[in-house]
mmCIF file of C-alpha atoms in Angstrom:
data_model
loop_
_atom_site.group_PDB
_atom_site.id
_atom_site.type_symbol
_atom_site.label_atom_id
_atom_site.label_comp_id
_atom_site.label_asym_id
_atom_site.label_seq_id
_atom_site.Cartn_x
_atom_site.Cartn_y
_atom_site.Cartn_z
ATOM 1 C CA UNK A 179 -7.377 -20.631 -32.370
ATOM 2 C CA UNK A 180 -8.488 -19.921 -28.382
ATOM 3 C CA UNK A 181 -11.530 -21.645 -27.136
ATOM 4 C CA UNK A 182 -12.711 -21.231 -23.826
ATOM 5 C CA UNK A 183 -14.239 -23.806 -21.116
ATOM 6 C CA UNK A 184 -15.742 -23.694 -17.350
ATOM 7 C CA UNK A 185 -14.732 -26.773 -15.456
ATOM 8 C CA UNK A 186 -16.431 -27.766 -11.940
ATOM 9 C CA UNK A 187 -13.461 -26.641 -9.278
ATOM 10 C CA UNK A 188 -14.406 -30.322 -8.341
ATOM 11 C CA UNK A 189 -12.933 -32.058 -11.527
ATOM 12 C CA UNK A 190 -10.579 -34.146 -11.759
ATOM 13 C CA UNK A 191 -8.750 -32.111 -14.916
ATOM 14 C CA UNK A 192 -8.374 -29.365 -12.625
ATOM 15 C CA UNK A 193 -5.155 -30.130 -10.599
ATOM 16 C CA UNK A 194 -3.144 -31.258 -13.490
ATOM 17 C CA UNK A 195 -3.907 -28.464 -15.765
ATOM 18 C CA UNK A 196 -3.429 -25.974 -13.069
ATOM 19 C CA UNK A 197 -0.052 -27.390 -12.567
ATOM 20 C CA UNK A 198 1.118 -27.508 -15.718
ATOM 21 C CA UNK A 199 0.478 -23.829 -16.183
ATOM 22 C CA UNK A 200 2.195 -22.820 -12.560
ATOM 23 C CA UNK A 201 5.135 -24.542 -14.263
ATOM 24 C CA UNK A 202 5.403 -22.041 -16.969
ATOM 25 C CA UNK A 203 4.170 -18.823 -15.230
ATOM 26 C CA UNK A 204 6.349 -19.760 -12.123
ATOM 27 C CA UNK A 205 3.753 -17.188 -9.960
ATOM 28 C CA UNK A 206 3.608 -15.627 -6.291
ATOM 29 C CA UNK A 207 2.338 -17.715 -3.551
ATOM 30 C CA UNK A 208 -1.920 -16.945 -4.258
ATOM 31 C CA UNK A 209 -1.490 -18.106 -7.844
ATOM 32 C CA UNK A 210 0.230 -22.035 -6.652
ATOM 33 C CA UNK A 211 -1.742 -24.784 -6.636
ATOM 34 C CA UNK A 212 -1.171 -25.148 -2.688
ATOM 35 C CA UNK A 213 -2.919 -21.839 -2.052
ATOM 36 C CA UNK A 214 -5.708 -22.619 -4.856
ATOM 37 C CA UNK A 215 -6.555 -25.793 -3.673
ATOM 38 C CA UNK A 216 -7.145 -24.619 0.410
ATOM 39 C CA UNK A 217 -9.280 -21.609 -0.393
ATOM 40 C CA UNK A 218 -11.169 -23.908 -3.094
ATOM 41 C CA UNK A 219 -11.547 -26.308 -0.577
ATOM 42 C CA UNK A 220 -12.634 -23.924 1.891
ATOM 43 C CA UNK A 221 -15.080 -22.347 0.346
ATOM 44 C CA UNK A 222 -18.596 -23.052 0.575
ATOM 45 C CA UNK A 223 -19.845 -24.971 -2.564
ATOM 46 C CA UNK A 224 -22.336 -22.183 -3.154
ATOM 47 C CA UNK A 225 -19.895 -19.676 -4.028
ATOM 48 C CA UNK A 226 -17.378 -21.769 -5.349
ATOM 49 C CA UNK A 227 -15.650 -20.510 -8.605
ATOM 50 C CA UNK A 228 -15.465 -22.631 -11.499
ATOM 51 C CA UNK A 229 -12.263 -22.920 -13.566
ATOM 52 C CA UNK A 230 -12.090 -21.060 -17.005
ATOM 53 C CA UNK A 231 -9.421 -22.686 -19.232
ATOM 54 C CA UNK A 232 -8.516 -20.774 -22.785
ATOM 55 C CA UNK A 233 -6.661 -23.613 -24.505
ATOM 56 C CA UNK A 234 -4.790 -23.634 -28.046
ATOM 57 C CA UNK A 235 -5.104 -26.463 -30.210
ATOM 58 C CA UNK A 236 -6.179 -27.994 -27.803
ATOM 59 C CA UNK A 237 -3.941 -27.783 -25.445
ATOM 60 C CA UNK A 238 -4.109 -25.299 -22.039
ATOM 61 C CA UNK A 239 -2.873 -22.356 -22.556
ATOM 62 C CA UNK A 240 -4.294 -20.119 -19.479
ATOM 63 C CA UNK A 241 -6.730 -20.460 -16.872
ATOM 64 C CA UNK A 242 -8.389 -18.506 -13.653
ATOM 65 C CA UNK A 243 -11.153 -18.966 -11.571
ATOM 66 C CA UNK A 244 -14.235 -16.913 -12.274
ATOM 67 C CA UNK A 245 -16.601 -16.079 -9.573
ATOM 68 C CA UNK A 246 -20.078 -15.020 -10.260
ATOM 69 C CA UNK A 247 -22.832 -12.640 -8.693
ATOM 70 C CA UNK A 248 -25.423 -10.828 -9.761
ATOM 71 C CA UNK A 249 -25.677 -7.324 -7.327
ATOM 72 C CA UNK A 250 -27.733 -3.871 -6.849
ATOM 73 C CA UNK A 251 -25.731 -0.997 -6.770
ATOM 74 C CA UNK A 252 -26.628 2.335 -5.444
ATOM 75 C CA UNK A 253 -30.142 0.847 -4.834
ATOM 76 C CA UNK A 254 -30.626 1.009 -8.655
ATOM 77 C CA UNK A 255 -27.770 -0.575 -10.989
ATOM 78 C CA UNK A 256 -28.411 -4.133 -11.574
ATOM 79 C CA UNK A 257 -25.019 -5.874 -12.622
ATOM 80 C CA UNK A 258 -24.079 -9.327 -13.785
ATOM 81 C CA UNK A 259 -20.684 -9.555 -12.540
ATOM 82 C CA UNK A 260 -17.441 -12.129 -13.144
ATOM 83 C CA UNK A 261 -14.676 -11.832 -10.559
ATOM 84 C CA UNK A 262 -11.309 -12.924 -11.407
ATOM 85 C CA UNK A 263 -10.026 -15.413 -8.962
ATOM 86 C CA UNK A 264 -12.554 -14.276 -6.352
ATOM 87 C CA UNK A 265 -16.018 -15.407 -5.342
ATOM 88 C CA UNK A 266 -17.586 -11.507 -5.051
ATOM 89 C CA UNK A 267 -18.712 -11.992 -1.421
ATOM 90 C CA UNK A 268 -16.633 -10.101 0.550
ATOM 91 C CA UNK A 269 -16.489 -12.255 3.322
ATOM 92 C CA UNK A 270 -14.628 -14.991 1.438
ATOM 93 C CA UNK A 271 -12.388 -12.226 -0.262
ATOM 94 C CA UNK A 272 -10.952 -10.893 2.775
ATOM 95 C CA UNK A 273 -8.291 -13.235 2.488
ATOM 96 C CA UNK A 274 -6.748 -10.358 0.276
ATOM 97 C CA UNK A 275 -5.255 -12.687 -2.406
ATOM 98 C CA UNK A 276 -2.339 -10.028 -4.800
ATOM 99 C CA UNK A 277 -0.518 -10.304 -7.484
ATOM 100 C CA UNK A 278 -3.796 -11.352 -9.608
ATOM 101 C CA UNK A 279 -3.613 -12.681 -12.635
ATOM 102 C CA UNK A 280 -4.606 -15.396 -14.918
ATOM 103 C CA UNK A 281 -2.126 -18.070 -15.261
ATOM 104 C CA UNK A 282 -0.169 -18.572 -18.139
ATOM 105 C CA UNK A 283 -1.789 -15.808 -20.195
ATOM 106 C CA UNK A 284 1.429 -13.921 -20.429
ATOM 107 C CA UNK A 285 3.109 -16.631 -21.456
ATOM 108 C CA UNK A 286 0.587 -17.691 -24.265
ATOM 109 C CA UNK A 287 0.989 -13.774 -25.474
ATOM 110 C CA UNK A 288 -2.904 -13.561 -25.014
ATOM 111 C CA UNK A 289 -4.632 -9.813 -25.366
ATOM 112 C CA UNK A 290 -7.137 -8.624 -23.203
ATOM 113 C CA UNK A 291 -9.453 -8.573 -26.363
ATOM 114 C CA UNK A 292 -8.913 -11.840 -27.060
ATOM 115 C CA UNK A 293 -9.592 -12.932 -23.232
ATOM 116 C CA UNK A 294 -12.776 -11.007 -22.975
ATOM 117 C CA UNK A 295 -14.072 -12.609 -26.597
ATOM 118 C CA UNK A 296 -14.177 -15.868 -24.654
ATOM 119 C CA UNK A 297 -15.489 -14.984 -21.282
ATOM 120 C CA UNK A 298 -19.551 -16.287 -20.680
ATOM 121 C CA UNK A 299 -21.217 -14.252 -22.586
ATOM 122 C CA UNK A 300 -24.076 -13.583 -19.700
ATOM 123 C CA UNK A 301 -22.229 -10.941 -17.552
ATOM 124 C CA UNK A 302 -21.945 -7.348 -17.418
ATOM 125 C CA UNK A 303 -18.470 -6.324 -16.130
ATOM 126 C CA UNK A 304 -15.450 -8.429 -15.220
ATOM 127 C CA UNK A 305 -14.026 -7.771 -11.420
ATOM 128 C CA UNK A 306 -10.358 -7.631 -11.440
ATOM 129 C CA UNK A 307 -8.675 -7.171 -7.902
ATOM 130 C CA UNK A 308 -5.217 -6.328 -6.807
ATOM 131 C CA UNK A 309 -3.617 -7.084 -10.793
ATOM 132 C CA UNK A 310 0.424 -7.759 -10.952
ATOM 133 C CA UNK A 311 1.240 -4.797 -13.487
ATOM 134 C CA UNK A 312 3.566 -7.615 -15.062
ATOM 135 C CA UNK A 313 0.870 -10.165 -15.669
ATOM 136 C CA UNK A 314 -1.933 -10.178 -17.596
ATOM 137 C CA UNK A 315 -4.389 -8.251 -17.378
ATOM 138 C CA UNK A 316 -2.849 -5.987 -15.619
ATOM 139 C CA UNK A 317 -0.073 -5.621 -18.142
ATOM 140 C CA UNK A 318 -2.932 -4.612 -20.690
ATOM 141 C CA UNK A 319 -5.424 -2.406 -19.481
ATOM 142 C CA UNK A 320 -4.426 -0.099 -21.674
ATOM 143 C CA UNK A 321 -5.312 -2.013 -24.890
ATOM 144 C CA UNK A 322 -8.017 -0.482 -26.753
ATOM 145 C CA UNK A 323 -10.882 -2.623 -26.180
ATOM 146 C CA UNK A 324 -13.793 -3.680 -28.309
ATOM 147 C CA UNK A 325 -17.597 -2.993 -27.229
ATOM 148 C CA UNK A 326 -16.120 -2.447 -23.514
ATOM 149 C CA UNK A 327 -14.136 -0.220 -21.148
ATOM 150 C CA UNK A 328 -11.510 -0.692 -18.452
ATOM 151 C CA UNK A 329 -12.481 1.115 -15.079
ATOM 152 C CA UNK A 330 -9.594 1.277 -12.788
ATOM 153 C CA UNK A 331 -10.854 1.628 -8.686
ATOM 154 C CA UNK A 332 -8.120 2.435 -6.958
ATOM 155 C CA UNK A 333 -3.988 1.600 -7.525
ATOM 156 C CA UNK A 334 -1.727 1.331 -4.477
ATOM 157 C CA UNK A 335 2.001 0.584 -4.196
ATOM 158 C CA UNK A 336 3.563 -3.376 -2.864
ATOM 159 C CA UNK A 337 6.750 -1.815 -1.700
ATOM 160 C CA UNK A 338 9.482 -4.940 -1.945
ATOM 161 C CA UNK A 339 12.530 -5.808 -0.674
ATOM 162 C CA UNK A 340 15.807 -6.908 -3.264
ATOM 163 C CA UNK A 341 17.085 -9.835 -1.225
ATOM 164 C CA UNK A 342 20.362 -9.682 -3.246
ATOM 165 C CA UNK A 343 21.064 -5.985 -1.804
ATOM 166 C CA UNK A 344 20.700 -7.341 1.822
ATOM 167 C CA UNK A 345 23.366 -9.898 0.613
ATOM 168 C CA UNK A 346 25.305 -7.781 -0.540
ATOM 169 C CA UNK A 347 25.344 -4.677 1.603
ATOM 170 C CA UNK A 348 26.808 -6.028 4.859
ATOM 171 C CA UNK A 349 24.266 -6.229 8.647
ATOM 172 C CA UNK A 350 21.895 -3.863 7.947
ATOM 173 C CA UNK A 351 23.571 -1.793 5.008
ATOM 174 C CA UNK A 352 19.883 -2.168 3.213
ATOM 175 C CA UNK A 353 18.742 0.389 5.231
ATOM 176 C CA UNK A 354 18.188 3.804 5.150
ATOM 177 C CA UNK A 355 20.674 5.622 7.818
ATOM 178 C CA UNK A 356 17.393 7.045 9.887
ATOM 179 C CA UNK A 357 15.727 3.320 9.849
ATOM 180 C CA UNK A 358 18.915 1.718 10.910
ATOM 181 C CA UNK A 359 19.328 3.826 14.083
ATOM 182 C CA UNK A 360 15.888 2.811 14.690
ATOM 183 C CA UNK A 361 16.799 -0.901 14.372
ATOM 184 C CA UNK A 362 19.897 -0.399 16.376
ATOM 185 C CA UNK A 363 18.570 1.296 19.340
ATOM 186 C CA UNK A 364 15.213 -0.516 19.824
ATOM 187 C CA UNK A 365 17.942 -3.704 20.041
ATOM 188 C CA UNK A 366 19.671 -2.323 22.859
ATOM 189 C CA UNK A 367 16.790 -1.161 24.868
ATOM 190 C CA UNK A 368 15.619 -4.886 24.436
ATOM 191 C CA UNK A 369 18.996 -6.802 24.933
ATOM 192 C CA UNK A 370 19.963 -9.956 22.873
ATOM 193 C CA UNK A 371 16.978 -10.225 19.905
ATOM 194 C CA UNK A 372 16.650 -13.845 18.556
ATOM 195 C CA UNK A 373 14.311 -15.374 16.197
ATOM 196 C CA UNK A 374 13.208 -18.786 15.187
ATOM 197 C CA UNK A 375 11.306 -19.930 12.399
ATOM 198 C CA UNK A 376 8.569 -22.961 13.095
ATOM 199 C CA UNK A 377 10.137 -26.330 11.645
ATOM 200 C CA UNK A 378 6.836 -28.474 12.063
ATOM 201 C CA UNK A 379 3.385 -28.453 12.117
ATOM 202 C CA UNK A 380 2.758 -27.972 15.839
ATOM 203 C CA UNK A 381 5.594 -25.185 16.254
ATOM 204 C CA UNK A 382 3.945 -23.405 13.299
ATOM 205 C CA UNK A 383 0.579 -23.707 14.609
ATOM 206 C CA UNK A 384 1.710 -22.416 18.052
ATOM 207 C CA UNK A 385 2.986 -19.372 16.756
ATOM 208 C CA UNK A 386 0.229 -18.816 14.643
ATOM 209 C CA UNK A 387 -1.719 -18.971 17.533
ATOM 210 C CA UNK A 388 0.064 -16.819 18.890
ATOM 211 C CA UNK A 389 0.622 -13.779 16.345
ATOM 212 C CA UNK A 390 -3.845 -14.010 16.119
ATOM 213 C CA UNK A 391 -3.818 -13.081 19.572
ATOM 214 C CA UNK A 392 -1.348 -10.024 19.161
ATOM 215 C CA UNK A 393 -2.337 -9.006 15.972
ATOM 216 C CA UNK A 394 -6.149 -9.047 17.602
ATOM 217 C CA UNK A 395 -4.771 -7.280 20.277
ATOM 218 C CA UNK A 396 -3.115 -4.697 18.968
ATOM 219 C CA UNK A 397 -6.430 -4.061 16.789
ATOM 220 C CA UNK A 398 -9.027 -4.197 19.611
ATOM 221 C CA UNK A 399 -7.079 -1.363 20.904
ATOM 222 C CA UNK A 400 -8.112 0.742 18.036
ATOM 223 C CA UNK A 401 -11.750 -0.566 17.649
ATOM 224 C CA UNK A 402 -11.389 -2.102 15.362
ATOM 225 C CA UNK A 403 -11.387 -6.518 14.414
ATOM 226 C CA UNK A 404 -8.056 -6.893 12.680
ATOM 227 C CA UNK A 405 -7.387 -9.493 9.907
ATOM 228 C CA UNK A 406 -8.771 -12.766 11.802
ATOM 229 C CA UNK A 407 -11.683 -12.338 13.048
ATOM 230 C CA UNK A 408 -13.946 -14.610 11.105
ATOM 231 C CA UNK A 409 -13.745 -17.698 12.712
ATOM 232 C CA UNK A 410 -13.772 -18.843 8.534
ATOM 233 C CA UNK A 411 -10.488 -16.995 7.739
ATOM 234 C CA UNK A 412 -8.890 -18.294 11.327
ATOM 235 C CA UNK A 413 -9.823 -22.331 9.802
ATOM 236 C CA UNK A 414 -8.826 -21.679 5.861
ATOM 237 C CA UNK A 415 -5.395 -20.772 7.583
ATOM 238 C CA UNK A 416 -4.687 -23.519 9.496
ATOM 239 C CA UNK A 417 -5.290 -25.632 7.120
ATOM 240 C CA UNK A 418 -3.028 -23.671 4.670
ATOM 241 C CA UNK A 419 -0.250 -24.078 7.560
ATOM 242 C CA UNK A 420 -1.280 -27.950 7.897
ATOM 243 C CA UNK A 421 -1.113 -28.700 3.812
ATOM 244 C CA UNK A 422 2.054 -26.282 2.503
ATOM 245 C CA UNK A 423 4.569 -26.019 5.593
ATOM 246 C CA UNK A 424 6.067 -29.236 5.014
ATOM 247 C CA UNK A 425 6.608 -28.167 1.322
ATOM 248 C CA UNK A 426 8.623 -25.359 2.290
ATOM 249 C CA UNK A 427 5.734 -22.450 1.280
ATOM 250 C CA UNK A 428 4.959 -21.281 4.771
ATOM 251 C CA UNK A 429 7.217 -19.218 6.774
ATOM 252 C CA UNK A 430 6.084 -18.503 10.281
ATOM 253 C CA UNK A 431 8.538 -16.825 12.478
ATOM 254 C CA UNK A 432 8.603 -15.835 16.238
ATOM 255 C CA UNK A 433 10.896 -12.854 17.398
ATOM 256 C CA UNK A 434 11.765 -13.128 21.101
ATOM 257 C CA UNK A 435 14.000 -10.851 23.453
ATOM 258 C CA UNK A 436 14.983 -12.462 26.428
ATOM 259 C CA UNK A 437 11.395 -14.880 27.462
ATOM 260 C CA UNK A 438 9.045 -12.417 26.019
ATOM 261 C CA UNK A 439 7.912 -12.215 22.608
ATOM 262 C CA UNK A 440 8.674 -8.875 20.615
ATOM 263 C CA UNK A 441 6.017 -9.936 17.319
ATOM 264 C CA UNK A 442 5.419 -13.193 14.983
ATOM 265 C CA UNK A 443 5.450 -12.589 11.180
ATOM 266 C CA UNK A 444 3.645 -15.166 8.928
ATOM 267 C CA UNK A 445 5.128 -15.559 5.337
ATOM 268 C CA UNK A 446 4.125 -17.460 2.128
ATOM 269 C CA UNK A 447 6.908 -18.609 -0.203
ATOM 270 C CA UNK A 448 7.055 -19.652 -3.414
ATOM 271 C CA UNK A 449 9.609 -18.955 -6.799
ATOM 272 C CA UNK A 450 11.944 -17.263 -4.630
ATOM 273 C CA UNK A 451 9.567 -14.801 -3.213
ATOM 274 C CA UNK A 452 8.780 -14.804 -0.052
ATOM 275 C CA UNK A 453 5.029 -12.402 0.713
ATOM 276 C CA UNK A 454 4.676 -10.792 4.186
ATOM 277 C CA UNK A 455 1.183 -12.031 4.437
ATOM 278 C CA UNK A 456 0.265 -10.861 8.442
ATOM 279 C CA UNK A 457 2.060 -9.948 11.640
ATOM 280 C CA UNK A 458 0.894 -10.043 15.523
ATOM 281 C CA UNK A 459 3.084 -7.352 17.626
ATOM 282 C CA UNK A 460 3.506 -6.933 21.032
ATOM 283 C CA UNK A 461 2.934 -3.816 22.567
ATOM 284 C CA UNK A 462 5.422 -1.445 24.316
ATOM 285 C CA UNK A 463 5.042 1.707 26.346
ATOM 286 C CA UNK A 464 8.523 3.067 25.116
ATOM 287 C CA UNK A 465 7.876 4.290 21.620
ATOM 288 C CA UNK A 466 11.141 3.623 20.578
ATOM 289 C CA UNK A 467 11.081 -0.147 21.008
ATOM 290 C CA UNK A 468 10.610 -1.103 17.584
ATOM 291 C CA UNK A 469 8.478 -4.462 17.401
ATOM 292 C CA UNK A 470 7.561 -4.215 13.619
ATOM 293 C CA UNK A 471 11.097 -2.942 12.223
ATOM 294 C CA UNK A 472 12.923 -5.698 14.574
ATOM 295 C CA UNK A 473 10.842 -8.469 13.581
ATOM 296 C CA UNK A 474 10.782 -7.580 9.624
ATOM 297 C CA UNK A 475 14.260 -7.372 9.942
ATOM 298 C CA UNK A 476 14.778 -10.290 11.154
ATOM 299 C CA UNK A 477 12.552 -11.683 8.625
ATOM 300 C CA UNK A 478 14.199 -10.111 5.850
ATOM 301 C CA UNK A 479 18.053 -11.670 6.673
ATOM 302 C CA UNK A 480 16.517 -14.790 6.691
ATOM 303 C CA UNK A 481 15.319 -15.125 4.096
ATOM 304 C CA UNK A 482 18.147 -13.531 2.177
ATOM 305 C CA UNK A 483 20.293 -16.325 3.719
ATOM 306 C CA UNK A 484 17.480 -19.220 2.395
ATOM 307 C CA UNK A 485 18.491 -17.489 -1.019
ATOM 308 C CA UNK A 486 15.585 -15.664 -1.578
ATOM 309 C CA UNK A 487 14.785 -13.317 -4.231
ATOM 310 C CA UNK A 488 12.446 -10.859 -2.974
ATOM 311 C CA UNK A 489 10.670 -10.134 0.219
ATOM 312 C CA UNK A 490 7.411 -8.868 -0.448
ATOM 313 C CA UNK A 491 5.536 -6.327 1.837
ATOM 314 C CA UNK A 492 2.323 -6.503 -0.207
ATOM 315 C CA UNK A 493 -0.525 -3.809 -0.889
ATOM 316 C CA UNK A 494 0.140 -0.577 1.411
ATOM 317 C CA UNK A 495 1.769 2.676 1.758
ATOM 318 C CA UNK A 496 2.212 2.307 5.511
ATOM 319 C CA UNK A 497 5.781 4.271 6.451
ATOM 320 C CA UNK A 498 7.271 1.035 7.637
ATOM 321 C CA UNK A 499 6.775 -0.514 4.390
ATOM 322 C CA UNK A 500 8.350 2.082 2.517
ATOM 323 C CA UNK A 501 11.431 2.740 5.009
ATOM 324 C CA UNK A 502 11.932 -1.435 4.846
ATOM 325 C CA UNK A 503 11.796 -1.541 1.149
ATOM 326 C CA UNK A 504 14.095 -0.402 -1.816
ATOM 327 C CA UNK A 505 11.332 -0.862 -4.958
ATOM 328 C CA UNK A 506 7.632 -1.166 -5.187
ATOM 329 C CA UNK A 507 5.294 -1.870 -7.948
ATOM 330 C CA UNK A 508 1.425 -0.859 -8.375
ATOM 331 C CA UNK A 509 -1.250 -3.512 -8.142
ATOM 332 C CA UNK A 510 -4.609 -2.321 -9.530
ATOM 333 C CA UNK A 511 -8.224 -2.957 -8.808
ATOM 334 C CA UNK A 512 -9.709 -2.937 -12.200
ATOM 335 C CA UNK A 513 -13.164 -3.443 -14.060
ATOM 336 C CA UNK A 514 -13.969 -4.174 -17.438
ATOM 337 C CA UNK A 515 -17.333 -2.992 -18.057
ATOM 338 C CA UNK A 516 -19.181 -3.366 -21.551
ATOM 339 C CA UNK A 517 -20.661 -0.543 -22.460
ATOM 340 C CA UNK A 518 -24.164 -0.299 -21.294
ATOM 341 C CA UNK A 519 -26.507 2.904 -20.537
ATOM 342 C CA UNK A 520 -26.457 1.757 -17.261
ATOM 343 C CA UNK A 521 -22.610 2.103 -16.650
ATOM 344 C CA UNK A 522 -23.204 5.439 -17.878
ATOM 345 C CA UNK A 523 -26.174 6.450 -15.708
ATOM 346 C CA UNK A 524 -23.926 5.233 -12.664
ATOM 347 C CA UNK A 525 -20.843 7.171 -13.758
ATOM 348 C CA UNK A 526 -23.091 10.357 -14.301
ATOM 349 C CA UNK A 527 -24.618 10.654 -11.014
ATOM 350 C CA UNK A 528 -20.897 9.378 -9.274
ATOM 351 C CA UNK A 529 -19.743 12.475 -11.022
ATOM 352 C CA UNK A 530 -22.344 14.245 -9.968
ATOM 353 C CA UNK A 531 -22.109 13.120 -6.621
ATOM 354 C CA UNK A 532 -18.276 14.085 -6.203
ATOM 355 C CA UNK A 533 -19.462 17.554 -7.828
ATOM 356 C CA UNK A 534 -21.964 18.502 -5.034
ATOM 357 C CA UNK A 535 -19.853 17.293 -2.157
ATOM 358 C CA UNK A 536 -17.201 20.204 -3.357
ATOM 359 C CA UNK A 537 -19.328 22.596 -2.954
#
């Protein structure tokens, strides 16, 4: 028998039985307790997500955190709305946590159906962003559902690297012939390329600092804000740096030819996976200097040699990530909606919509 409970993200229980469950699902980076607690400590009480435990006989099975908002849409679709491991203000979401899931419900063989029989039963439709296709849910929204629907947004590849091939395949065998000549030539038109990785707080900070300014840099010059411009998103980060690098879960590497700095890379690690999370790139008026292939390369060897499984590239069908990577999977941005006239009044006049615009 499954029952279901909402705990206070402030409770005590919270910790411990988040723990356990990391223990058994053995997760990426955003599903450890060292990323949960910063963003949960982060986050302003008002939109704080309370934890939703499933338990059997009594003891945890799975959990999540379950963020709640009631919205408008399209100026006439009002929608009580659950969000799985998010808070459902964008703002707070930007921090673009993947590989969603809830914890430990793969491993407790839990269905969707039986997931969605305990959520609260005062919501509409159940927000599910950027879904592993190997966890749950994402590994069932095909089940045939009861009294709701599954509404898939939008899919888009996480290309990934096989850390055992770069082992295995010699200096920069991994690569693609074209990619490699890339590499190759952008190192001789820089000279000697070498890279260090921060080993303490205030060299990981520093380059931090450093990567925001090129990354905003590099952004600005295509109008645009980049990835850190909230001075919110800029704070929840250095306190993730502060709290996980002396546990090993935060890689933060500076590429340098000669005394100038080619790019910084900033990694989270966990299980043998290390996740490109963001990069900061200098900028060079010879297009074939190579800042981003150099600096993921030099990324990638290292952590083959710290005996790494996988080097993630995350969400995105940029070229780079493609040429970089040998696999990918599909991470999902899903909604389970029950089904309500109003769902279908929305979908109607979307269809509607899409109709008249190609004409």
């Amino acid at each position: 028998m499954i029952r279901a409970r909402l705990l206070e993200a402030t409770s005590p229980r919270v910790e411990a039985i988040w723990r356990t469950l990391e223990q058994k699902a053995r997760p990426s980076f955003f599903g450890t307790w060292g990323f949960v607690e910063c963003w949960l400590a982060c986050l302003p009480a008002a939109v704080r997500p309370r934890l939703w435990l499933l338990e059997r006989d009594g003891a945890p099975a799975a959990a999540c955190f379950l963020g709640r908002r009631k919205m408008l849409r399209r100026g006439a679709i009002v929608t009580r709305a659950l969000f799985l491991n998010a808070t459902g203000v964008p703002r707070f979401d930007d921090l673009c946590l993947e590989h969603n899931e809830v914890l430990g419900a793969a491993e407790a063989g839990i269905t969707l159906n039986e997931l969605l029989a305990q959520l609260p039963p005062d919501h509409d439709e159940l927000f599910l962003p950027a879904l592993a296709p190997e966890r749950m849910p994402g590994s069932r929204l095909c089940e045939r559902l009861e009294g709701r629907h599954v509404r898939v947004d939008r899919q888009v590849p996480a290309p990934f690297v096989d850390l055992d091939r770069v082992r295995s395949s010699g200096s920069l065998g991994w690569l693609g012939a074209s990619t490699r000549g890339q590499v190759r030539r952008a190192e001789k038109l820089l000279g000697p390329i070498t890279a260090e990785v921060a080993a303490d707080e205030a060299a990981a900070l520093d380059v931090f600092e450093e990567l925001v300014g090129l990354h905003t840099a590099r952004w600005t010059t295509r109008g645009e804000d980049g990835a850190f411009a909230d001075p919110w998103v800029r704070s929840f980060h250095r306190r993730l740096i502060r709290s996980r690098l002396r546990h090993g879960e935060i890689q933060l590497l500076r590429v340098r030819a000669a005394d100038a700095t080619v790019g910084c890379l900033y990694g989270l690690v966990a299980n043998g996976r290390v996740l490109f999370y963001q990069g900061g790139l200098a900028q060079f008026a010879d297009p074939r200097v190579k800042p981003g292939y150099l600096c993921h390369v030099k990324a990638i060897e290292h952590a083959a040699r710290e005996g790494h499984a996988r080097y993630d590239l995350l969400a995105g069908g940029a070229d780079y990530k493609r040429r970089l990577a040998d696999s990918e999977v599909v991470l999902r941005w899903a909604r389970v909606q029950r089904d309500l006239a109003r769902f279908a009044v929305e979908d109607a006049a979307r269809a509607l919509w899409r109709a008249t615009r190609r004409r």
